[in-house]
């Protein structure tokens, strides 16, 4: 690891230039930023970040994607991101070929045009337009990189169901109770046409609820805490990290 970090280090001006503008990293202290840089270096050494449709992918773009993905695993085991090797960046929202859909483990939304998707044990696919917007001009509760890589954590036990492998000491029962209560409540609100406390897309499935809850946990933690304190508590235990609102 140390050798890899030395040989593949990210030039300081690129690291500083990219990360100082990323809103979701603002609450991290110097020690956390230094660890994030190591994880980002590891990520870029082990994963290809490839452009599609002629998109030219710069080192700054790769760092932006990797640093934000690695925020999720800042206090988790590095092998949480082990079972896949590629990120594909499209210039903008992309279309999904329906005939290939059987192979897709997870889909960002039901429309044909997607801003991101994560295949079970396969690549993460992102629209650079959406990544750039969420990275530099993000709205609270909206973050496609965190969303798709949260699906990766969820899928670690072979299914995407909103229950990732929990850390030692965490209770599956409590997790299930806190998430089910929140999800069921949201589904009722959405079905009744009421305005919802978080993005109603979270009512699509427990897997989408988890991914959307993670977006709020890092980008609008106070809102998540207010709407679903139990979910916020479980995510704080899971990520071992309490982002500032
Ligand atoms: Zn999704």
Tab-separated table of C-alpha atoms and ligand atoms in Angstrom:
chain	number	residue	atom	x	y	z
A	1	UNK	CA	0.000	0.000	0.000
A	2	UNK	CA	2.719	2.481	0.992
A	3	UNK	CA	4.667	1.725	-2.180
A	4	UNK	CA	1.556	2.106	-4.311
A	5	UNK	CA	0.808	5.444	-2.636
A	6	UNK	CA	4.323	6.693	-3.346
A	7	UNK	CA	4.347	5.599	-6.966
A	8	UNK	CA	0.868	6.710	-7.885
A	9	UNK	CA	0.472	9.829	-5.824
A	10	UNK	CA	-1.875	12.498	-7.111
A	11	UNK	CA	-0.016	15.765	-7.806
A	12	UNK	CA	-0.676	18.197	-4.990
A	13	UNK	CA	-1.985	21.010	-7.196
A	14	UNK	CA	-4.569	18.670	-8.752
A	15	UNK	CA	-5.662	17.254	-5.387
A	16	UNK	CA	-5.967	20.702	-3.798
A	17	UNK	CA	-7.467	22.310	-6.880
A	18	UNK	CA	-10.227	19.715	-7.169
A	19	UNK	CA	-11.055	18.918	-3.560
A	20	UNK	CA	-11.131	22.467	-2.168
A	21	UNK	CA	-14.131	23.211	-4.387
A	22	UNK	CA	-16.098	20.091	-3.441
A	23	UNK	CA	-18.880	21.060	-1.041
A	24	UNK	CA	-19.427	17.604	0.430
A	25	UNK	CA	-15.790	17.443	1.624
A	26	UNK	CA	-15.869	20.768	3.465
A	27	UNK	CA	-16.489	19.332	6.918
A	28	UNK	CA	-13.449	17.028	6.851
A	29	UNK	CA	-10.431	17.865	9.013
A	30	UNK	CA	-6.794	17.578	7.892
A	31	UNK	CA	-6.400	13.974	9.109
A	32	UNK	CA	-9.564	12.868	7.323
A	33	UNK	CA	-8.502	14.680	4.137
A	34	UNK	CA	-5.156	12.959	4.229
A	35	UNK	CA	-6.828	9.552	4.606
A	36	UNK	CA	-9.256	10.422	1.824
A	37	UNK	CA	-6.309	11.225	-0.422
A	38	UNK	CA	-4.802	7.780	0.261
A	39	UNK	CA	-8.107	6.081	-0.507
A	40	UNK	CA	-8.526	8.143	-3.674
A	41	UNK	CA	-5.019	7.163	-4.795
A	42	UNK	CA	-5.818	3.502	-4.131
A	43	UNK	CA	-9.101	3.877	-6.020
A	44	UNK	CA	-7.465	5.389	-9.100
A	45	UNK	CA	-4.752	2.728	-9.043
A	46	UNK	CA	-7.289	-0.108	-8.924
A	47	UNK	CA	-10.221	1.171	-10.981
A	48	UNK	CA	-10.361	2.413	-14.529
A	49	UNK	CA	-12.378	5.590	-15.068
A	50	UNK	CA	-13.213	5.555	-18.763
A	51	UNK	CA	-15.066	8.020	-20.933
A	52	UNK	CA	-17.863	6.952	-23.274
A	53	UNK	CA	-19.179	8.681	-26.381
A	54	UNK	CA	-15.889	10.467	-26.908
A	55	UNK	CA	-15.747	12.071	-23.467
A	56	UNK	CA	-12.166	12.900	-22.611
A	57	UNK	CA	-11.558	12.083	-18.958
A	58	UNK	CA	-8.943	14.249	-17.248
A	59	UNK	CA	-7.106	13.451	-14.033
A	60	UNK	CA	-9.117	16.201	-12.308
A	61	UNK	CA	-12.361	14.479	-13.330
A	62	UNK	CA	-11.095	11.116	-12.108
A	63	UNK	CA	-10.069	12.650	-8.795
A	64	UNK	CA	-13.478	14.337	-8.402
A	65	UNK	CA	-15.306	11.029	-8.885
A	66	UNK	CA	-12.917	8.920	-6.806
A	67	UNK	CA	-12.621	11.344	-3.861
A	68	UNK	CA	-16.386	11.577	-3.461
A	69	UNK	CA	-16.887	7.833	-3.871
A	70	UNK	CA	-14.212	7.251	-1.223
A	71	UNK	CA	-15.970	9.588	1.211
A	72	UNK	CA	-18.398	6.683	1.696
A	73	UNK	CA	-15.618	4.319	2.747
A	74	UNK	CA	-13.565	6.831	4.759
A	75	UNK	CA	-14.123	4.750	7.903
A	76	UNK	CA	-15.033	1.417	6.294
A	77	UNK	CA	-12.814	-1.400	5.065
A	78	UNK	CA	-11.179	-0.646	1.748
A	79	UNK	CA	-12.359	-4.009	0.380
A	80	UNK	CA	-15.936	-2.665	0.341
A	81	UNK	CA	-15.042	-1.477	-3.165
A	82	UNK	CA	-13.284	-4.676	-4.205
A	83	UNK	CA	-15.570	-6.624	-6.517
A	84	UNK	CA	-15.630	-4.358	-9.576
A	85	UNK	CA	-13.055	-2.468	-11.597
A	86	UNK	CA	-14.584	0.170	-13.809
A	87	UNK	CA	-16.361	3.516	-13.752
A	88	UNK	CA	-17.774	4.712	-17.066
A	89	UNK	CA	-18.453	8.402	-17.591
A	90	UNK	CA	-20.923	9.564	-20.220
A	91	UNK	CA	-20.870	13.228	-21.215
A	92	UNK	CA	-24.494	13.671	-20.123
A	93	UNK	CA	-27.586	11.678	-19.193
A	94	UNK	CA	-27.509	8.372	-21.061
A	95	UNK	CA	-30.013	5.925	-22.447
A	96	UNK	CA	-30.317	2.340	-21.337
A	97	UNK	CA	-30.776	-0.465	-23.808
A	98	UNK	CA	-33.834	-2.310	-22.578
A	99	UNK	CA	-32.727	-5.604	-24.069
A	100	UNK	CA	-29.716	-5.578	-21.783
A	101	UNK	CA	-31.705	-4.787	-18.715
A	102	UNK	CA	-31.801	-8.354	-17.399
A	103	UNK	CA	-28.110	-8.077	-16.671
A	104	UNK	CA	-28.501	-4.890	-14.691
A	105	UNK	CA	-28.624	-5.264	-10.969
A	106	UNK	CA	-29.574	-1.771	-10.080
A	107	UNK	CA	-31.111	1.069	-11.939
A	108	UNK	CA	-31.122	4.670	-10.890
A	109	UNK	CA	-34.650	5.367	-12.000
A	110	UNK	CA	-37.338	3.951	-14.202
A	111	UNK	CA	-36.934	6.383	-17.058
A	112	UNK	CA	-34.875	5.438	-20.084
A	113	UNK	CA	-32.586	8.371	-19.564
A	114	UNK	CA	-30.350	7.987	-16.540
A	115	UNK	CA	-27.865	10.123	-14.656
A	116	UNK	CA	-26.231	7.079	-13.131
A	117	UNK	CA	-26.488	3.378	-12.503
A	118	UNK	CA	-24.566	0.706	-10.641
A	119	UNK	CA	-24.403	-2.852	-11.867
A	120	UNK	CA	-24.186	-5.569	-9.274
A	121	UNK	CA	-20.508	-6.681	-9.318
A	122	UNK	CA	-20.110	-4.604	-12.499
A	123	UNK	CA	-19.291	-1.037	-13.435
A	124	UNK	CA	-20.688	2.185	-12.078
A	125	UNK	CA	-21.934	4.379	-14.903
A	126	UNK	CA	-22.299	8.126	-14.425
A	127	UNK	CA	-23.293	11.170	-16.429
A	128	UNK	CA	-20.448	13.686	-16.115
A	129	UNK	CA	-22.926	16.574	-16.457
A	130	UNK	CA	-24.716	15.340	-13.359
A	131	UNK	CA	-21.497	14.561	-11.486
A	132	UNK	CA	-20.175	18.051	-12.192
A	133	UNK	CA	-23.410	19.730	-11.122
A	134	UNK	CA	-23.659	17.754	-7.865
A	135	UNK	CA	-19.955	18.210	-7.158
A	136	UNK	CA	-19.696	21.951	-7.621
A	137	UNK	CA	-23.246	23.341	-7.603
A	138	UNK	CA	-25.015	20.669	-5.609
A	139	UNK	CA	-28.431	20.932	-4.071
A	140	UNK	CA	-28.918	19.410	-0.632
A	141	UNK	CA	-30.049	15.806	-0.923
A	142	UNK	CA	-28.817	15.395	-4.473
A	143	UNK	CA	-25.559	13.615	-5.252
A	144	UNK	CA	-25.296	11.039	-8.034
A	145	UNK	CA	-21.814	9.804	-7.075
A	146	UNK	CA	-22.776	9.100	-3.467
A	147	UNK	CA	-26.021	7.537	-4.673
A	148	UNK	CA	-24.483	5.062	-7.095
A	149	UNK	CA	-21.569	4.056	-4.862
A	150	UNK	CA	-23.991	3.581	-1.957
A	151	UNK	CA	-25.669	0.968	-4.183
A	152	UNK	CA	-22.255	-0.711	-4.392
A	153	UNK	CA	-22.135	-1.005	-0.603
A	154	UNK	CA	-25.735	-2.229	-0.516
A	155	UNK	CA	-24.954	-4.922	-3.108
A	156	UNK	CA	-21.972	-6.343	-1.197
A	157	UNK	CA	-24.011	-9.203	0.214
A	158	UNK	CA	-25.223	-10.195	-3.244
A	159	UNK	CA	-28.554	-8.416	-3.318
A	160	UNK	CA	-29.532	-4.793	-3.413
A	161	UNK	CA	-32.237	-4.534	-0.789
A	162	UNK	CA	-31.289	-1.558	1.368
A	163	UNK	CA	-29.438	-3.769	3.853
A	164	UNK	CA	-25.678	-3.642	3.334
A	165	UNK	CA	-23.420	-5.850	5.457
A	166	UNK	CA	-23.518	-4.075	8.819
A	167	UNK	CA	-20.545	-3.346	11.023
A	168	UNK	CA	-19.799	-5.417	14.078
A	169	UNK	CA	-21.969	-4.358	16.976
A	170	UNK	CA	-24.783	-3.038	14.798
A	171	UNK	CA	-28.219	-4.636	15.073
A	172	UNK	CA	-29.931	-5.849	11.899
A	173	UNK	CA	-33.166	-5.735	13.826
A	174	UNK	CA	-32.777	-2.056	14.696
A	175	UNK	CA	-31.627	-1.244	11.178
A	176	UNK	CA	-34.672	-3.014	9.755
A	177	UNK	CA	-37.064	-1.288	12.152
A	178	UNK	CA	-35.669	2.187	11.558
A	179	UNK	CA	-35.477	1.868	7.780
A	180	UNK	CA	-38.830	0.092	7.370
A	181	UNK	CA	-40.683	2.669	9.445
A	182	UNK	CA	-39.200	5.499	7.388
A	183	UNK	CA	-39.693	3.775	4.031
A	184	UNK	CA	-43.281	2.735	4.776
A	185	UNK	CA	-44.104	6.253	5.949
A	186	UNK	CA	-42.626	7.777	2.813
A	187	UNK	CA	-44.503	5.343	0.551
A	188	UNK	CA	-47.785	6.279	2.243
A	189	UNK	CA	-47.064	9.995	1.802
A	190	UNK	CA	-46.173	9.549	-1.863
A	191	UNK	CA	-49.216	7.346	-2.537
A	192	UNK	CA	-51.449	9.959	-0.902
A	193	UNK	CA	-49.942	12.689	-3.066
A	194	UNK	CA	-48.535	14.519	-0.045
A	195	UNK	CA	-45.285	16.397	-0.210
A	196	UNK	CA	-42.443	14.307	1.144
A	197	UNK	CA	-39.600	15.202	3.444
A	198	UNK	CA	-36.940	13.703	1.133
A	199	UNK	CA	-36.805	13.046	-2.606
A	200	UNK	CA	-39.894	10.899	-3.378
A	201	UNK	CA	-37.736	8.780	-5.680
A	202	UNK	CA	-36.663	7.054	-2.451
A	203	UNK	CA	-40.112	5.413	-2.345
A	204	UNK	CA	-39.216	3.346	-5.457
A	205	UNK	CA	-37.751	0.461	-3.417
A	206	UNK	CA	-35.839	-0.169	-0.160
A	207	UNK	CA	-32.603	-0.161	-2.213
A	208	UNK	CA	-33.365	3.291	-3.619
A	209	UNK	CA	-34.421	4.504	-0.180
A	210	UNK	CA	-31.018	3.515	1.198
A	211	UNK	CA	-29.146	5.214	-1.664
A	212	UNK	CA	-31.175	8.423	-1.379
A	213	UNK	CA	-30.840	8.417	2.428
A	214	UNK	CA	-27.056	8.264	1.939
A	215	UNK	CA	-27.218	11.301	-0.369
A	216	UNK	CA	-28.984	13.243	2.403
A	217	UNK	CA	-26.709	11.871	5.121
A	218	UNK	CA	-23.693	13.506	3.493
A	219	UNK	CA	-25.221	16.553	1.808
A	220	UNK	CA	-28.178	17.484	4.053
A	221	UNK	CA	-27.633	15.630	7.332
A	222	UNK	CA	-29.787	17.953	9.436
A	223	UNK	CA	-32.743	17.438	7.120
A	224	UNK	CA	-32.369	13.652	7.281
A	225	UNK	CA	-32.049	13.800	11.054
A	226	UNK	CA	-35.214	15.872	11.309
A	227	UNK	CA	-37.252	13.677	8.929
A	228	UNK	CA	-35.925	10.256	9.875
A	229	UNK	CA	-33.835	10.363	13.058
A	230	UNK	CA	-33.640	6.555	13.235
A	231	UNK	CA	-32.247	6.328	9.701
A	232	UNK	CA	-29.747	9.094	10.455
A	233	UNK	CA	-28.637	7.217	13.598
A	234	UNK	CA	-28.181	3.940	11.695
A	235	UNK	CA	-26.159	5.632	8.941
A	236	UNK	CA	-23.965	7.389	11.528
A	237	UNK	CA	-23.223	3.960	13.053
A	238	UNK	CA	-22.665	2.419	9.623
A	239	UNK	CA	-20.354	5.111	8.218
A	240	UNK	CA	-18.822	5.885	11.653
A	241	UNK	CA	-18.976	9.459	10.621
A	242	UNK	CA	-21.297	12.332	11.433
A	243	UNK	CA	-21.253	14.946	8.670
A	244	UNK	CA	-21.952	18.513	9.702
A	245	UNK	CA	-25.133	20.095	8.467
B	1	LIG	ZN1	-30.462	4.231	-7.448
